[in-house]
């Protein structure tokens, strides 16, 4: 069972309670909640907030693919997964991503949670623009999906 | 033919419209679109090297949300998306 969504920060905030409500089940004995939050430092710069951009369809497709791969690559068939990522401006400390997983056993839950965040970092078309104390801002470099041409 | 390029991430700085539009010949490829974009950056941003690097390191995606290679041919008026290097979480 998968819930995968991009959330516009102008409309609502990401909610751990909603994630818990989705994955909660007597079928599972282990749950893990991962959140990514906006921190105040990056590369020796004082960050005051981040704007997230997203290609919504490609992102939700990538969440679905990653979830499906867990069946084959990790052999974790019985699971509940909730993934939401923010789009728009977030202040320090606000949640940019929630990955909540529930599995029968803790080993599976830890492996699955880690697998999902690492694959999202590699494959989901999401971008960050950091905003700094001096009113400057910059898009973070990121990782290319293809090899550079020149 | 006209091709529209939807801008994401760092490429949003290429235009206030979040979109670039170019006239292209029939059967132009993504490789040709990259050249058009580099030429546009030369003219409008004095060849800003950081912007050009973004174009050269980006993937492209079709209107129906499939990644497309440099050999993909444009055969009709189409809207594609540029996918610069990513980094969410």
Short mmCIF file of C-alpha atoms in Angstrom, two decimals:
data_model
loop_
_atom_site.label_atom_id
_atom_site.label_comp_id
_atom_site.label_asym_id
_atom_site.label_seq_id
_atom_site.Cartn_x
_atom_site.Cartn_y
_atom_site.Cartn_z
CA UNK A 1 0.00 0.00 0.00
CA UNK A 2 1.48 3.32 -1.10
CA UNK A 3 0.58 6.96 -0.60
CA UNK A 4 2.78 9.24 -2.77
CA UNK A 5 2.18 12.96 -3.15
CA UNK A 6 3.73 16.37 -3.72
CA UNK A 7 2.36 18.98 -1.31
CA UNK A 8 2.19 22.68 -2.20
CA UNK A 9 3.36 24.54 0.90
CA UNK A 10 0.84 27.31 0.21
CA UNK A 11 -1.98 24.80 0.72
CA UNK A 12 -0.85 22.70 3.68
CA UNK A 13 2.06 21.44 5.73
CA UNK A 14 3.37 17.91 5.80
CA UNK A 15 1.94 15.98 8.74
CA UNK A 16 3.47 13.10 10.69
CA UNK A 17 0.02 12.37 12.14
CA UNK A 18 -1.43 11.86 8.66
CA UNK A 19 1.51 9.58 7.83
CA UNK A 20 0.92 7.54 10.99
CA UNK A 21 -2.79 7.23 10.26
CA UNK A 22 -1.98 5.88 6.78
CA UNK A 23 0.60 3.22 7.72
CA UNK A 24 -0.90 2.16 11.05
CA UNK A 25 -2.09 -1.46 10.98
CA UNK A 26 -2.17 -4.54 13.21
CA UNK A 27 -0.50 -6.39 10.31
CA UNK A 28 2.82 -4.67 11.01
CA UNK A 29 5.12 -4.83 14.01
CA UNK A 30 7.67 -2.17 12.97
CA UNK A 31 7.23 1.42 11.83
CA UNK A 32 9.82 4.04 10.95
CA UNK A 33 9.21 7.73 10.35
CA UNK A 34 11.88 9.67 8.47
CA UNK A 35 11.60 13.43 8.06
CA UNK A 36 13.87 15.83 6.23
CA UNK A 37 13.83 19.39 7.60
CA UNK A 38 15.32 22.73 6.57
CA UNK A 39 18.58 23.37 8.47
CA UNK A 40 20.28 26.69 9.12
CA UNK A 41 23.70 26.05 7.58
CA UNK A 42 25.02 24.77 4.26
CA UNK A 43 28.53 25.22 2.84
CA UNK A 44 29.32 27.79 5.56
CA UNK A 45 26.34 29.92 4.57
CA UNK A 46 23.53 30.93 6.94
CA UNK A 47 20.33 29.57 5.45
CA UNK A 48 16.97 31.12 6.37
CA UNK A 49 14.72 29.00 4.14
CA UNK A 50 14.48 26.80 1.04
CA UNK A 51 12.22 26.91 -2.00
CA UNK A 52 11.53 23.46 -3.40
CA UNK A 53 10.64 22.93 -7.04
CA UNK A 54 9.28 19.70 -8.49
CA UNK A 55 8.19 18.04 -11.72
CA UNK A 56 5.17 16.61 -9.96
CA UNK A 57 4.29 13.77 -12.34
CA UNK A 58 7.86 12.51 -12.70
CA UNK A 59 8.32 12.69 -8.95
CA UNK A 60 5.21 10.70 -8.06
CA UNK A 61 6.10 8.22 -10.84
CA UNK A 62 9.55 7.81 -9.29
CA UNK A 63 8.02 7.23 -5.83
CA UNK A 64 5.83 4.49 -7.34
CA UNK A 65 8.81 2.88 -9.11
CA UNK A 66 10.91 2.90 -5.94
CA UNK A 67 8.04 1.33 -3.99
CA UNK A 68 7.62 -1.38 -6.65
CA UNK A 69 11.36 -2.10 -6.70
CA UNK A 70 11.29 -2.89 -3.00
CA UNK A 71 9.34 -6.05 -3.93
CA UNK A 72 12.07 -7.34 -6.25
CA UNK A 73 15.32 -5.83 -4.94
CA UNK A 74 14.65 -5.98 -1.21
CA UNK A 75 12.08 -8.79 -1.21
CA UNK A 76 9.79 -6.76 1.04
CA UNK A 77 6.34 -7.48 -0.36
CA UNK A 78 4.16 -6.87 2.67
CA UNK A 79 4.48 -3.17 3.57
CA UNK A 80 2.78 0.17 3.89
CA UNK A 81 4.61 3.26 2.64
CA UNK A 82 3.71 6.95 2.89
CA UNK A 83 5.85 9.46 0.98
CA UNK A 84 5.15 13.18 0.76
CA UNK A 85 7.52 15.90 -0.45
CA UNK A 86 6.99 19.64 -0.12
CA UNK A 87 6.92 22.07 -3.05
CA UNK A 88 7.32 25.81 -2.46
CA UNK A 89 8.94 27.86 0.33
CA UNK A 90 9.81 26.37 3.73
CA UNK A 91 11.24 28.12 6.78
CA UNK A 92 13.95 26.68 9.03
CA UNK A 93 12.85 23.52 10.80
CA UNK A 94 9.88 22.86 8.55
CA UNK A 95 9.45 19.40 7.07
CA UNK A 96 10.39 18.95 3.41
CA UNK A 97 9.86 15.19 3.19
CA UNK A 98 8.14 12.45 5.16
CA UNK A 99 8.85 8.80 4.52
CA UNK A 100 6.83 6.56 6.80
CA UNK A 101 7.11 2.78 6.42
CA UNK A 102 5.48 -0.12 8.21
CA UNK A 103 6.64 -3.72 7.83
CA UNK A 104 6.26 -6.96 9.72
CA UNK A 105 9.77 -6.76 11.25
CA UNK A 106 12.27 -4.00 12.16
CA UNK A 107 15.05 -5.19 9.83
CA UNK A 108 12.75 -4.72 6.83
CA UNK A 109 11.52 -1.34 8.04
CA UNK A 110 15.04 0.08 8.50
CA UNK A 111 16.23 -1.22 5.13
CA UNK A 112 13.13 -0.02 3.29
CA UNK A 113 13.18 3.48 4.80
CA UNK A 114 16.86 3.97 3.93
CA UNK A 115 16.39 2.57 0.42
CA UNK A 116 13.52 4.96 -0.33
CA UNK A 117 15.31 8.17 0.72
CA UNK A 118 18.54 7.25 -1.06
CA UNK A 119 16.68 6.45 -4.31
CA UNK A 120 14.64 9.65 -4.07
CA UNK A 121 17.87 11.64 -3.77
CA UNK A 122 19.18 9.96 -6.95
CA UNK A 123 16.06 9.87 -9.10
CA UNK A 124 13.21 12.20 -8.13
CA UNK A 125 13.17 15.49 -10.11
CA UNK A 126 13.12 17.86 -7.14
CA UNK A 127 15.25 20.99 -6.80
CA UNK A 128 16.25 23.24 -3.90
CA UNK A 129 16.86 26.98 -3.92
CA UNK A 130 18.48 28.13 -0.68
CA UNK A 131 17.78 31.60 0.73
CA UNK A 132 20.49 33.23 2.84
CA UNK A 133 20.65 35.83 5.61
CA UNK A 134 22.20 38.40 3.25
CA UNK A 135 19.07 38.26 1.01
CA UNK A 136 20.99 36.25 -1.59
CA UNK A 137 19.70 32.93 -2.90
CA UNK A 138 21.06 30.08 -5.00
CA UNK A 139 19.89 26.86 -6.61
CA UNK A 140 21.86 23.91 -5.28
CA UNK A 141 24.04 22.12 -7.80
CA UNK A 142 22.34 18.71 -7.67
CA UNK A 143 23.14 15.45 -9.44
CA UNK A 144 22.61 15.08 -13.20
CA UNK A 145 20.24 12.40 -14.43
CA UNK A 146 22.42 12.12 -17.55
CA UNK A 147 26.17 12.54 -18.13
CA UNK A 148 27.24 16.04 -18.94
CA UNK A 149 27.56 16.71 -22.68
CA UNK A 150 30.61 18.99 -22.71
CA UNK B 1 7.20 24.05 -35.92
CA UNK B 2 7.23 25.46 -32.42
CA UNK B 3 8.69 23.81 -29.37
CA UNK B 4 7.98 24.93 -25.85
CA UNK B 5 10.43 24.07 -23.10
CA UNK B 6 9.04 24.03 -19.59
CA UNK B 7 11.69 25.20 -17.12
CA UNK B 8 12.38 23.56 -13.76
CA UNK B 9 14.89 24.08 -10.95
CA UNK B 10 17.92 26.20 -11.81
CA UNK B 11 16.74 26.60 -15.42
CA UNK B 12 13.84 28.75 -14.18
CA UNK B 13 16.38 31.59 -14.10
CA UNK B 14 16.51 31.48 -17.91
CA UNK B 15 13.17 33.29 -18.24
CA UNK B 16 10.49 35.05 -16.17
CA UNK B 17 7.86 33.02 -18.03
CA UNK B 18 8.99 29.58 -16.77
CA UNK B 19 8.92 28.61 -20.43
CA UNK B 20 11.10 29.05 -23.53
CA UNK B 21 9.73 28.82 -27.05
CA UNK B 22 11.74 28.20 -30.22
CA UNK B 23 10.97 27.76 -33.91
CA UNK B 24 12.55 24.50 -35.03
CA UNK B 25 12.81 22.54 -38.28
CA UNK B 26 10.82 19.34 -38.65
CA UNK B 27 12.72 16.33 -37.27
CA UNK B 28 14.97 18.49 -35.12
CA UNK B 29 16.41 16.48 -32.25
CA UNK B 30 16.95 17.20 -28.57
CA UNK B 31 20.59 17.76 -29.51
CA UNK B 32 19.41 20.60 -31.78
CA UNK B 33 17.21 21.99 -28.99
CA UNK B 34 20.23 22.09 -26.68
CA UNK B 35 22.07 24.14 -29.34
CA UNK B 36 19.09 26.52 -29.61
CA UNK B 37 19.10 26.96 -25.85
CA UNK B 38 22.86 27.61 -25.73
CA UNK B 39 22.46 30.18 -28.49
CA UNK B 40 19.59 31.81 -26.54
CA UNK B 41 21.84 32.00 -23.46
CA UNK B 42 24.66 33.53 -25.51
CA UNK B 43 22.32 36.26 -26.74
CA UNK B 44 20.33 36.95 -23.58
CA UNK B 45 22.80 36.19 -20.78
CA UNK B 46 26.16 36.94 -22.46
CA UNK B 47 26.90 33.23 -22.61
CA UNK B 48 26.60 32.77 -18.81
CA UNK B 49 28.76 29.68 -18.28
CA UNK B 50 26.80 28.45 -15.26
CA UNK B 51 23.58 28.56 -17.27
CA UNK B 52 25.21 26.76 -20.21
CA UNK B 53 26.49 24.08 -17.86
CA UNK B 54 22.91 23.53 -16.68
CA UNK B 55 21.74 22.96 -20.27
CA UNK B 56 24.58 20.53 -20.95
CA UNK B 57 23.96 18.54 -17.80
CA UNK B 58 20.16 18.35 -18.07
CA UNK B 59 17.88 15.57 -19.17
CA UNK B 60 14.70 16.22 -21.15
CA UNK B 61 11.24 14.79 -20.76
CA UNK B 62 8.37 14.53 -23.24
CA UNK B 63 4.85 15.84 -22.89
CA UNK B 64 3.72 12.38 -21.76
CA UNK B 65 6.34 12.35 -19.01
CA UNK B 66 8.94 9.99 -20.48
CA UNK B 67 12.63 10.79 -20.45
CA UNK B 68 13.84 11.36 -24.04
CA UNK B 69 17.33 10.92 -25.48
CA UNK B 70 19.36 13.41 -27.52
CA UNK B 71 18.27 11.56 -30.68
CA UNK B 72 14.55 12.06 -29.99
CA UNK B 73 12.97 13.76 -33.03
CA UNK B 74 10.48 16.60 -32.80
CA UNK B 75 7.77 15.90 -35.39
CA UNK B 76 5.00 18.24 -34.25
CA UNK B 77 4.41 21.30 -32.10
CA UNK B 78 5.39 19.95 -28.75
CA UNK B 79 6.00 20.91 -25.14
CA UNK B 80 8.94 19.26 -23.43
CA UNK B 81 10.54 19.80 -20.02
CA UNK B 82 14.16 20.39 -19.13
CA UNK B 83 15.28 18.40 -16.07
CA UNK B 84 18.41 19.98 -14.55
CA UNK B 85 20.56 18.08 -12.02
CA UNK B 86 18.31 17.05 -9.15
CA UNK B 87 18.56 17.09 -5.36
CA UNK B 88 15.48 16.80 -3.19
CA UNK B 89 14.94 15.47 0.30
#
